[in-house]
Amino acid sequence: MFDKVLIANRGEIALRIQRACKELGIATVAVHSTADADAMHVRLADESVCIGPPAAAESYLNIPRLLAACEITGADAVHPGYGFLSENARFAEILETHNITFIGPTSEHIRTMGDKIAAKETAKRLGIPVVPGSDGAVKSDAAGLKVAKAMGFPVLVKAASGGGGRGMKVAKTAEELPMALATAKAEAKAAFGDDAVYIEKYLTKPRHIEVQVLGDGQGNAVHLGERDCSLQRRHQKVWEEAPSPALNETSRLKIGEIVANAMRKLKYRGAGTVEFLYEDGEFYFIEMNTRLQVEHPVTEAITGIDLVLEQIRVASGAKLMYSQEDITFSGHAIECRINAENARTFTPSPGQITYWHPPGGLGVRVDSGVYQGYRIPPYYDSLIGKLIVHGKSRDECMMRLKRALSEFVIDGIETTIPLFNDLIRQPDIANGLYDIHWLEKYLAKPTA
Ligand code: MV4
């Protein structure tokens, strides 16, 4: 096992990783920018290193500075958290050449899944159902038209280096396709320096359902069920829950087993998420995330498994502690992302938290990196906390969520809490009847 882990992140996830390290008896190193000198992750770490100015490119994303921090402190492993360098294959590679363990998958697996065309080909080869579409990159309008006509419109043009919805264009008809291809290519070139695009059948009203996996890189892997992350705004998740209100036991275990088998064949190491669109009872692979995700606590709530602790264990070379039969699912969990933003406009609201009273009680978890008196800097993501509620049934979970939201007091800044107070009162949300477009439609209504 590692003696000392450097956490290449900030905020609530840095605290989450520190907690797992502490339980394993591992010393922790925090890194921080000058804007984060007063941050909770710095206060709670055993050691800390200031790695640069506020701009992430010069601090949390700066590989030479992170290497220097490892060298100074003698850290033997790095946990990247989510965002920042968590899916940077080069970072994983560089750490390995310096004999520092990257707590995550191999650089090769990160690189494959980062290329959406290669990811889809890999998924297909491993027996995972994918969205019908072009065989790899589309090299010309004529080639694009041929595939699109064969599967029927509407189609979606996607960037190979994309993800998060950037460089995506819908073509409703053959006439619209050349423009969609050109625009997607231009956007992809500008955003990722790579203009490779591919075509998929456009699913008009799917849900976003993702399967959590855990592997040890030695051929053992388990699935930990799914999360429904359909409630999003501009590709930012707002609310995540497990299990998905749209699935039954049979379909859950079927897709879970397909994904777990694929990860066994791949010899995947660490935590990963296989993302699907789910429409009319069918699953369609879209992407795989090779990192711990923001919404991992809903899976922890229903399985009782500490995902971060398992990531650290398998990174140190240990075999997976669980076989699939050991994994049981219990009850229902919902996560609400608490952002320092206006709940209607989503305008960021940095500033000082003058009062902070998080909820508690049975089935309530709050993961946050802030405290009363803390000044939220304007330079980073606006996520300040996550409220995760667990209950025996979805109804009990909703009841607890309503109660927990009523206890939560955050003064001095605007937060997204009022949005959740509205959402829990919507019949569609109470009934679990929503797709990936539900939230944006709701927010566009004048009454919302
Ligand atoms: C799609 C799709 C419909 N059909 N692919 C958006 C981000 C990227 N990860 C994949 N995305 C989508 N891919 C096909 N073939 C619709 C979306 C999409 C979406 C997906 C999940 C959650 C929210 C979304 C919002 C808009 C579009």
Short mmCIF file of C-alpha atoms and ligand atoms in Angstrom, two decimals:
data_model
loop_
_atom_site.label_atom_id
_atom_site.label_comp_id
_atom_site.label_asym_id
_atom_site.label_seq_id
_atom_site.Cartn_x
_atom_site.Cartn_y
_atom_site.Cartn_z
CA MET A 1 0.00 0.00 0.00
CA PHE A 2 1.07 3.60 -0.55
CA ASP A 3 2.65 5.67 2.24
CA LYS A 4 1.70 9.07 0.88
CA VAL A 5 -0.83 10.16 -1.74
CA LEU A 6 -0.79 13.54 -3.45
CA ILE A 7 -4.28 14.73 -4.37
CA ALA A 8 -4.15 16.70 -7.63
CA ASN A 9 -7.48 18.43 -7.10
CA ARG A 10 -9.44 20.86 -4.91
CA GLY A 11 -12.85 21.28 -3.31
CA GLU A 12 -15.17 18.54 -2.16
CA ILE A 13 -13.47 15.78 -4.14
CA ALA A 14 -10.08 16.54 -2.57
CA LEU A 15 -11.72 16.07 0.86
CA ARG A 16 -13.44 12.89 -0.32
CA ILE A 17 -10.10 11.40 -1.37
CA GLN A 18 -8.39 12.51 1.87
CA ARG A 19 -11.07 10.66 3.86
CA ALA A 20 -10.37 7.40 2.03
CA CYS A 21 -6.61 7.87 2.51
CA LYS A 22 -7.05 8.50 6.24
CA GLU A 23 -9.09 5.32 6.66
CA LEU A 24 -6.31 3.40 4.90
CA GLY A 25 -3.61 5.00 7.08
CA ILE A 26 -2.09 6.85 4.11
CA ALA A 27 -0.60 10.35 4.56
CA THR A 28 -2.10 13.04 2.32
CA VAL A 29 -0.57 15.91 0.37
CA ALA A 30 -2.80 18.77 -0.78
CA VAL A 31 -1.78 21.01 -3.66
CA HIS A 32 -3.34 24.43 -4.10
CA SER A 33 -3.24 27.63 -6.10
CA THR A 34 -2.69 30.99 -4.38
CA ALA A 35 -6.49 31.51 -4.60
CA ASP A 36 -7.03 28.35 -2.50
CA ALA A 37 -4.65 29.02 0.41
CA ASP A 38 -7.66 29.09 2.79
CA ALA A 39 -9.45 26.11 1.27
CA MET A 40 -10.62 23.22 3.44
CA HIS A 41 -8.65 20.62 1.47
CA VAL A 42 -5.46 22.45 2.43
CA ARG A 43 -6.45 22.69 6.10
CA LEU A 44 -7.30 19.01 6.43
CA ALA A 45 -4.27 17.57 4.58
CA ASP A 46 -1.18 16.33 6.39
CA GLU A 47 0.99 18.50 4.12
CA SER A 48 0.34 21.08 1.44
CA VAL A 49 2.21 22.65 -1.44
CA CYS A 50 1.32 25.88 -3.24
CA ILE A 51 1.72 25.08 -6.94
CA GLY A 52 0.94 28.38 -8.64
CA PRO A 53 -1.38 31.26 -9.41
CA PRO A 54 -5.20 31.00 -9.62
CA ALA A 55 -5.42 30.07 -13.33
CA ALA A 56 -5.82 26.27 -13.49
CA ALA A 57 -3.40 26.07 -16.44
CA GLU A 58 -0.68 27.36 -14.12
CA SER A 59 -1.66 25.29 -11.08
CA TYR A 60 -4.06 22.30 -11.02
CA LEU A 61 -3.39 21.51 -14.71
CA ASN A 62 0.36 22.14 -14.61
CA ILE A 63 2.16 18.81 -14.84
CA PRO A 64 5.74 20.01 -14.08
CA ARG A 65 4.53 21.77 -10.92
CA LEU A 66 2.62 18.70 -9.77
CA LEU A 67 5.71 16.54 -10.37
CA ALA A 68 7.76 19.00 -8.32
CA ALA A 69 5.19 18.75 -5.49
CA CYS A 70 5.50 14.93 -5.59
CA GLU A 71 9.29 15.20 -5.51
CA ILE A 72 9.33 17.68 -2.60
CA THR A 73 6.92 15.65 -0.47
CA GLY A 74 7.96 12.14 -1.49
CA ALA A 75 4.44 11.13 -2.52
CA ASP A 76 4.34 7.63 -4.04
CA ALA A 77 0.94 7.98 -5.74
CA VAL A 78 -1.34 10.67 -7.19
CA HIS A 79 -5.12 10.69 -7.12
CA PRO A 80 -6.42 13.05 -9.83
CA GLY A 81 -10.09 13.24 -8.68
CA TYR A 82 -12.42 14.31 -11.50
CA GLY A 83 -11.91 17.08 -14.09
CA PHE A 84 -8.44 18.68 -14.31
CA LEU A 85 -5.87 15.93 -15.23
CA SER A 86 -8.07 12.95 -14.38
CA GLU A 87 -8.42 11.78 -18.00
CA ASN A 88 -5.08 13.02 -19.29
CA ALA A 89 -3.21 9.97 -20.65
CA ARG A 90 0.07 11.90 -20.86
CA PHE A 91 -0.11 12.78 -17.14
CA ALA A 92 -0.67 9.12 -16.23
CA GLU A 93 2.28 8.13 -18.46
CA ILE A 94 4.65 10.76 -17.07
CA LEU A 95 3.86 9.76 -13.48
CA GLU A 96 4.62 6.12 -14.26
CA THR A 97 8.00 7.02 -15.79
CA HIS A 98 8.78 8.83 -12.52
CA ASN A 99 7.78 5.75 -10.51
CA ILE A 100 4.74 7.45 -9.07
CA THR A 101 1.47 5.52 -9.29
CA PHE A 102 -1.42 7.20 -11.07
CA ILE A 103 -4.55 6.15 -9.18
CA GLY A 104 -6.64 5.30 -12.21
CA PRO A 105 -6.61 3.15 -15.33
CA THR A 106 -3.61 2.57 -17.62
CA SER A 107 -2.67 5.50 -19.86
CA GLU A 108 -3.57 3.25 -22.80
CA HIS A 109 -7.15 2.78 -21.60
CA ILE A 110 -7.48 6.52 -20.88
CA ARG A 111 -6.25 7.33 -24.39
CA THR A 112 -8.55 4.82 -26.11
CA MET A 113 -11.65 6.05 -24.29
CA GLY A 114 -10.67 9.70 -24.88
CA ASP A 115 -11.02 9.10 -28.61
CA LYS A 116 -14.77 8.62 -29.04
CA ILE A 117 -14.40 6.65 -32.29
CA ALA A 118 -11.84 4.27 -30.76
CA ALA A 119 -13.99 4.00 -27.61
CA LYS A 120 -17.03 3.03 -29.65
CA GLU A 121 -15.08 0.47 -31.69
CA THR A 122 -13.68 -1.01 -28.47
CA ALA A 123 -17.12 -1.16 -26.86
CA LYS A 124 -18.58 -2.88 -29.92
CA ARG A 125 -15.74 -5.43 -30.04
CA LEU A 126 -16.34 -6.20 -26.34
CA GLY A 127 -20.03 -6.93 -26.91
CA ILE A 128 -21.53 -3.64 -25.66
CA PRO A 129 -24.49 -2.37 -27.76
CA VAL A 130 -23.61 0.92 -29.51
CA VAL A 131 -25.63 3.61 -31.32
CA PRO A 132 -25.99 2.73 -35.03
CA GLY A 133 -23.73 4.97 -37.10
CA SER A 134 -20.72 5.41 -39.37
CA ASP A 135 -17.91 2.88 -39.20
CA GLY A 136 -15.29 5.26 -37.78
CA ALA A 137 -14.60 8.77 -39.05
CA VAL A 138 -16.62 10.31 -41.89
CA LYS A 139 -14.17 11.57 -44.52
CA SER A 140 -16.50 13.26 -47.03
CA ASP A 141 -20.04 14.61 -47.51
CA ALA A 142 -20.75 11.75 -49.94
CA ALA A 143 -19.63 9.11 -47.42
CA GLY A 144 -21.69 10.82 -44.70
CA LEU A 145 -24.79 10.94 -46.89
CA LYS A 146 -24.46 7.26 -47.72
CA VAL A 147 -24.43 6.17 -44.03
CA ALA A 148 -27.11 8.66 -43.03
CA LYS A 149 -29.50 7.61 -45.81
CA ALA A 150 -28.94 3.95 -44.95
CA MET A 151 -29.99 4.41 -41.30
CA GLY A 152 -32.43 7.27 -41.80
CA PHE A 153 -32.64 10.86 -40.56
CA PRO A 154 -32.31 12.58 -38.13
CA VAL A 155 -28.59 11.95 -37.57
CA LEU A 156 -26.07 13.48 -35.18
CA VAL A 157 -22.57 14.53 -36.22
CA LYS A 158 -20.09 14.15 -33.32
CA ALA A 159 -16.44 15.11 -32.83
CA ALA A 160 -14.05 12.17 -32.28
CA SER A 161 -12.20 14.18 -29.62
CA GLY A 162 -15.44 15.57 -28.21
CA GLY A 163 -17.43 14.79 -25.15
CA GLY A 164 -19.55 17.03 -23.01
CA GLY A 165 -21.62 17.90 -26.06
CA ARG A 166 -19.05 20.09 -27.81
CA GLY A 167 -18.80 19.82 -31.59
CA MET A 168 -22.21 18.09 -31.96
CA LYS A 169 -24.63 18.95 -34.79
CA VAL A 170 -28.03 17.46 -35.68
CA ALA A 171 -29.01 17.02 -39.34
CA LYS A 172 -32.77 16.46 -39.74
CA THR A 173 -32.57 15.91 -43.51
CA ALA A 174 -30.04 15.07 -46.25
CA GLU A 175 -30.04 18.77 -47.21
CA GLU A 176 -28.84 19.73 -43.72
CA LEU A 177 -26.02 17.17 -43.55
CA PRO A 178 -23.20 18.99 -45.44
CA MET A 179 -23.63 22.06 -43.21
CA ALA A 180 -23.79 19.92 -40.03
CA LEU A 181 -20.57 18.14 -41.07
CA ALA A 182 -18.76 21.40 -41.87
CA THR A 183 -19.87 23.12 -38.64
CA ALA A 184 -19.06 20.12 -36.44
CA LYS A 185 -15.61 19.80 -38.09
CA ALA A 186 -14.84 23.52 -37.63
CA GLU A 187 -15.96 23.46 -33.98
CA ALA A 188 -14.00 20.29 -33.29
CA LYS A 189 -10.85 21.73 -34.90
CA ALA A 190 -11.14 24.91 -32.83
CA ALA A 191 -11.95 23.15 -29.53
CA PHE A 192 -9.74 20.04 -29.73
CA GLY A 193 -7.30 20.63 -32.61
CA ASP A 194 -8.78 17.54 -34.30
CA ASP A 195 -11.49 17.80 -36.97
CA ALA A 196 -12.34 14.07 -37.11
CA VAL A 197 -16.11 13.54 -36.90
CA TYR A 198 -18.46 10.56 -37.01
CA ILE A 199 -22.20 10.09 -37.54
CA GLU A 200 -24.82 8.44 -35.36
CA LYS A 201 -28.54 7.89 -35.54
CA TYR A 202 -30.03 10.78 -33.49
CA LEU A 203 -32.08 9.49 -30.56
CA THR A 204 -34.75 12.10 -29.91
CA LYS A 205 -35.94 11.38 -26.35
CA PRO A 206 -33.46 9.14 -24.55
CA ARG A 207 -32.49 8.94 -20.90
CA HIS A 208 -28.83 9.14 -19.88
CA ILE A 209 -28.05 5.99 -17.92
CA GLU A 210 -24.51 5.14 -16.87
CA VAL A 211 -23.12 1.92 -15.43
CA GLN A 212 -20.48 2.10 -12.68
CA VAL A 213 -17.66 -0.43 -12.90
CA LEU A 214 -14.68 -1.35 -10.81
CA GLY A 215 -11.79 -3.47 -12.10
CA ASP A 216 -8.39 -4.57 -10.75
CA GLY A 217 -6.44 -4.72 -14.01
CA GLN A 218 -6.02 -8.47 -13.47
CA GLY A 219 -9.19 -9.55 -15.23
CA ASN A 220 -11.56 -9.15 -12.29
CA ALA A 221 -14.35 -6.59 -12.63
CA VAL A 222 -17.76 -5.92 -11.16
CA HIS A 223 -20.61 -3.59 -12.06
CA LEU A 224 -22.20 -1.52 -9.30
CA GLY A 225 -25.48 -0.84 -11.05
CA GLU A 226 -26.52 2.26 -12.92
CA ARG A 227 -27.19 5.94 -12.29
CA ASP A 228 -29.79 7.96 -14.13
CA CYS A 229 -28.26 11.35 -15.00
CA SER A 230 -30.88 12.58 -17.45
CA LEU A 231 -31.54 15.82 -15.56
CA GLN A 232 -28.93 18.08 -17.12
CA ARG A 233 -28.61 21.66 -18.25
CA ARG A 234 -26.12 22.51 -21.01
CA HIS A 235 -24.41 19.14 -20.46
CA GLN A 236 -24.00 19.86 -16.74
CA LYS A 237 -25.65 17.27 -14.54
CA VAL A 238 -27.95 18.72 -11.93
CA TRP A 239 -29.57 15.67 -10.28
CA GLU A 240 -28.47 12.03 -10.36
CA GLU A 241 -30.20 8.99 -8.95
CA ALA A 242 -29.82 5.25 -8.55
CA PRO A 243 -31.43 2.98 -9.48
CA SER A 244 -32.89 4.52 -12.65
CA PRO A 245 -36.68 4.92 -12.36
CA ALA A 246 -36.84 3.66 -15.98
CA LEU A 247 -35.29 0.22 -15.45
CA ASN A 248 -36.50 -3.04 -13.98
CA GLU A 249 -34.33 -5.63 -12.22
CA THR A 250 -33.94 -7.76 -15.36
CA SER A 251 -32.73 -4.97 -17.67
CA ARG A 252 -30.43 -3.63 -14.93
CA LEU A 253 -28.70 -6.96 -14.36
CA LYS A 254 -28.51 -7.66 -18.11
CA ILE A 255 -26.72 -4.41 -19.04
CA GLY A 256 -24.61 -4.64 -15.87
CA GLU A 257 -23.40 -8.12 -16.78
CA ILE A 258 -22.62 -7.04 -20.37
CA VAL A 259 -20.53 -4.13 -19.09
CA ALA A 260 -18.78 -6.16 -16.37
CA ASN A 261 -17.85 -8.86 -18.89
CA ALA A 262 -16.46 -6.24 -21.27
CA MET A 263 -14.32 -4.77 -18.46
CA ARG A 264 -13.02 -8.27 -17.59
CA LYS A 265 -11.93 -8.80 -21.20
CA LEU A 266 -10.34 -5.33 -21.28
CA LYS A 267 -8.54 -6.00 -17.94
CA TYR A 268 -9.76 -2.57 -16.87
CA ARG A 269 -8.25 -1.16 -13.68
CA GLY A 270 -9.94 1.28 -11.35
CA ALA A 271 -13.33 2.97 -11.34
CA GLY A 272 -15.01 3.65 -14.65
CA THR A 273 -18.37 4.65 -16.03
CA VAL A 274 -19.90 3.32 -19.21
CA GLU A 275 -22.42 5.85 -20.52
CA PHE A 276 -25.54 4.86 -22.41
CA LEU A 277 -28.52 6.49 -23.99
CA TYR A 278 -31.64 4.47 -23.16
CA GLU A 279 -34.68 4.73 -25.40
CA ASP A 280 -37.65 2.38 -25.98
CA GLY A 281 -36.15 -0.33 -23.80
CA GLU A 282 -32.75 -0.40 -25.58
CA PHE A 283 -29.27 0.64 -24.40
CA TYR A 284 -26.88 2.44 -26.74
CA PHE A 285 -23.24 3.02 -25.67
CA ILE A 286 -22.04 6.59 -26.21
CA GLU A 287 -18.84 7.07 -24.16
CA MET A 288 -16.75 5.71 -21.32
CA ASN A 289 -15.35 7.86 -18.51
CA THR A 290 -12.11 6.53 -17.07
CA ARG A 291 -12.32 8.45 -13.80
CA LEU A 292 -14.20 8.75 -10.53
CA GLN A 293 -17.34 10.80 -11.17
CA VAL A 294 -18.99 13.63 -9.25
CA GLU A 295 -22.09 11.47 -8.73
CA HIS A 296 -20.26 8.39 -7.37
CA PRO A 297 -21.89 8.79 -3.90
CA VAL A 298 -25.32 7.63 -5.13
CA THR A 299 -23.71 4.30 -6.07
CA GLU A 300 -21.91 4.19 -2.72
CA ALA A 301 -25.25 4.76 -0.98
CA ILE A 302 -27.04 1.84 -2.65
CA THR A 303 -24.10 -0.62 -2.62
CA GLY A 304 -22.27 0.34 0.60
CA ILE A 305 -18.99 0.22 -1.35
CA ASP A 306 -16.35 2.93 -0.87
CA LEU A 307 -15.38 3.63 -4.47
CA VAL A 308 -12.37 5.81 -3.66
CA LEU A 309 -10.94 3.27 -1.23
CA GLU A 310 -11.31 0.57 -3.90
CA GLN A 311 -9.60 2.81 -6.48
CA ILE A 312 -6.63 3.19 -4.15
CA ARG A 313 -6.51 -0.53 -3.30
CA VAL A 314 -6.50 -1.72 -6.93
CA ALA A 315 -3.99 0.98 -7.94
CA SER A 316 -1.62 -0.44 -5.31
CA GLY A 317 -1.84 -3.84 -7.01
CA ALA A 318 -4.45 -5.50 -4.78
CA LYS A 319 -7.06 -7.82 -6.27
CA LEU A 320 -10.69 -6.76 -6.23
CA MET A 321 -12.27 -7.54 -2.83
CA TYR A 322 -15.64 -8.33 -4.35
CA SER A 323 -17.00 -10.73 -6.91
CA GLN A 324 -20.31 -9.89 -8.60
CA GLU A 325 -22.32 -12.10 -6.19
CA ASP A 326 -21.03 -9.99 -3.26
CA ILE A 327 -22.60 -6.84 -4.69
CA THR A 328 -26.12 -6.15 -3.45
CA PHE A 329 -28.29 -3.13 -4.12
CA SER A 330 -30.26 -1.54 -1.34
CA GLY A 331 -32.89 1.17 -1.64
CA HIS A 332 -32.71 4.40 -3.60
CA ALA A 333 -30.35 7.39 -3.61
CA ILE A 334 -30.55 10.89 -5.11
CA GLU A 335 -27.80 13.50 -5.41
CA CYS A 336 -28.44 17.22 -5.84
CA ARG A 337 -25.51 19.33 -7.00
CA ILE A 338 -25.31 22.48 -4.91
CA ASN A 339 -23.66 25.16 -7.06
CA ALA A 340 -22.79 28.73 -6.14
CA GLU A 341 -25.08 29.99 -8.90
CA ASN A 342 -28.40 31.70 -9.31
CA ALA A 343 -31.02 28.93 -9.38
CA ARG A 344 -32.80 30.38 -12.46
CA THR A 345 -30.07 31.91 -14.61
CA PHE A 346 -27.17 29.73 -13.39
CA THR A 347 -25.00 32.86 -13.22
CA PRO A 348 -22.01 32.09 -10.96
CA SER A 349 -22.24 33.62 -7.48
CA PRO A 350 -18.77 33.60 -5.89
CA GLY A 351 -18.21 35.40 -2.58
CA GLN A 352 -18.23 34.83 1.16
CA ILE A 353 -20.44 32.22 2.81
CA THR A 354 -21.69 34.15 5.82
CA TYR A 355 -23.75 31.29 7.25
CA TRP A 356 -23.51 27.53 6.58
CA HIS A 357 -25.83 24.98 8.08
CA PRO A 358 -25.84 21.63 6.27
CA PRO A 359 -28.62 19.10 6.89
CA GLY A 360 -28.07 15.79 8.70
CA GLY A 361 -29.97 12.86 10.07
CA LEU A 362 -30.68 9.37 8.81
CA GLY A 363 -29.92 8.77 5.14
CA VAL A 364 -28.40 12.21 4.54
CA ARG A 365 -24.83 12.82 3.33
CA VAL A 366 -23.29 16.17 2.44
CA ASP A 367 -19.96 16.19 0.57
CA SER A 368 -18.56 19.70 0.49
CA GLY A 369 -15.30 21.57 0.68
CA VAL A 370 -16.61 24.83 2.11
CA TYR A 371 -17.20 26.23 5.60
CA GLN A 372 -18.84 29.25 7.23
CA GLY A 373 -16.73 32.35 6.50
CA TYR A 374 -15.11 30.76 3.42
CA ARG A 375 -14.75 32.94 0.33
CA ILE A 376 -15.59 31.06 -2.87
CA PRO A 377 -13.00 32.14 -5.45
CA PRO A 378 -14.31 33.05 -8.93
CA TYR A 379 -11.75 30.97 -10.86
CA TYR A 380 -13.12 27.43 -10.70
CA ASP A 381 -16.19 25.26 -11.13
CA SER A 382 -19.15 26.52 -9.08
CA LEU A 383 -19.91 23.17 -7.38
CA ILE A 384 -19.71 23.82 -3.62
CA GLY A 385 -21.35 20.69 -2.32
CA LYS A 386 -23.46 17.65 -2.98
CA LEU A 387 -26.49 16.57 -1.02
CA ILE A 388 -26.95 12.80 -1.22
CA VAL A 389 -30.04 11.23 0.27
CA HIS A 390 -30.72 7.52 0.69
CA GLY A 391 -33.96 5.70 1.51
CA LYS A 392 -35.49 2.23 1.33
CA SER A 393 -37.67 3.27 -1.62
CA ARG A 394 -37.70 6.19 -4.05
CA ASP A 395 -40.65 7.64 -2.12
CA GLU A 396 -38.76 7.53 1.16
CA CYS A 397 -35.74 9.04 -0.58
CA MET A 398 -37.84 11.92 -1.96
CA MET A 399 -39.38 12.50 1.47
CA ARG A 400 -35.91 12.71 3.04
CA LEU A 401 -34.67 14.95 0.24
CA LYS A 402 -37.51 17.39 0.86
CA ARG A 403 -36.73 17.40 4.58
CA ALA A 404 -32.95 17.77 4.04
CA LEU A 405 -33.40 20.65 1.59
CA SER A 406 -35.58 22.45 4.14
CA GLU A 407 -32.76 22.22 6.72
CA PHE A 408 -30.00 23.45 4.39
CA VAL A 409 -29.09 27.11 5.01
CA ILE A 410 -26.40 28.85 2.98
CA ASP A 411 -26.20 32.65 3.30
CA GLY A 412 -24.03 35.25 1.57
CA ILE A 413 -24.14 33.71 -1.91
CA GLU A 414 -26.79 32.38 -4.28
CA THR A 415 -27.11 28.61 -4.66
CA THR A 416 -29.07 26.08 -6.70
CA ILE A 417 -31.02 24.90 -3.60
CA PRO A 418 -34.22 26.77 -4.65
CA LEU A 419 -34.19 24.84 -7.95
CA PHE A 420 -34.29 21.52 -6.05
CA ASN A 421 -37.13 22.75 -3.86
CA ASP A 422 -39.07 23.38 -7.09
CA LEU A 423 -38.04 20.13 -8.78
CA ILE A 424 -39.19 17.83 -5.96
CA ARG A 425 -42.68 19.33 -6.29
CA GLN A 426 -42.97 18.55 -10.02
CA PRO A 427 -45.19 15.51 -10.75
CA ASP A 428 -42.82 14.26 -13.51
CA ILE A 429 -39.92 14.28 -11.05
CA ALA A 430 -41.99 12.67 -8.30
CA ASN A 431 -42.93 9.95 -10.81
CA GLY A 432 -39.44 9.59 -12.32
CA LEU A 433 -40.79 10.50 -15.76
CA TYR A 434 -38.07 12.55 -17.45
CA ASP A 435 -35.65 12.33 -20.38
CA ILE A 436 -32.47 14.29 -21.24
CA HIS A 437 -34.53 17.26 -22.48
CA TRP A 438 -36.93 17.51 -19.51
CA LEU A 439 -34.94 20.02 -17.42
CA GLU A 440 -34.21 22.49 -20.23
CA LYS A 441 -37.88 22.42 -21.26
CA TYR A 442 -38.93 22.99 -17.64
CA LEU A 443 -36.51 25.92 -17.25
CA ALA A 444 -37.76 27.49 -20.50
CA LYS A 445 -41.34 27.66 -19.17
CA PRO A 446 -42.32 31.10 -17.90
CA THR A 447 -43.83 29.52 -14.76
CA ALA A 448 -40.64 27.68 -13.82
C1 MV4 B 1 -26.51 11.70 -28.46
C2 MV4 B 1 -27.82 12.20 -28.34
C3 MV4 B 1 -28.78 11.65 -29.19
N1 MV4 B 1 -28.43 10.71 -30.09
N2 MV4 B 1 -26.22 10.75 -29.37
C4 MV4 B 1 -24.49 14.82 -25.47
C5 MV4 B 1 -23.15 14.80 -24.83
C6 MV4 B 1 -22.48 13.58 -25.27
N3 MV4 B 1 -21.87 12.93 -24.17
C7 MV4 B 1 -23.51 12.73 -25.92
N4 MV4 B 1 -24.67 13.55 -26.07
C8 MV4 B 1 -25.77 13.14 -26.77
N5 MV4 B 1 -25.52 12.15 -27.68
C9 MV4 B 1 -27.17 10.28 -30.17
N6 MV4 B 1 -26.85 9.35 -31.07
C10 MV4 B 1 -28.09 13.19 -27.40
C11 MV4 B 1 -27.06 13.66 -26.61
C12 MV4 B 1 -27.43 14.67 -25.63
C13 MV4 B 1 -27.40 14.39 -24.26
C14 MV4 B 1 -26.94 13.18 -23.77
C15 MV4 B 1 -26.92 12.92 -22.41
C16 MV4 B 1 -27.38 13.87 -21.53
C17 MV4 B 1 -27.83 15.07 -21.98
C18 MV4 B 1 -27.85 15.36 -23.34
C19 MV4 B 1 -28.31 16.58 -23.79
C20 MV4 B 1 -28.33 16.84 -25.13
C21 MV4 B 1 -27.90 15.89 -26.05
#
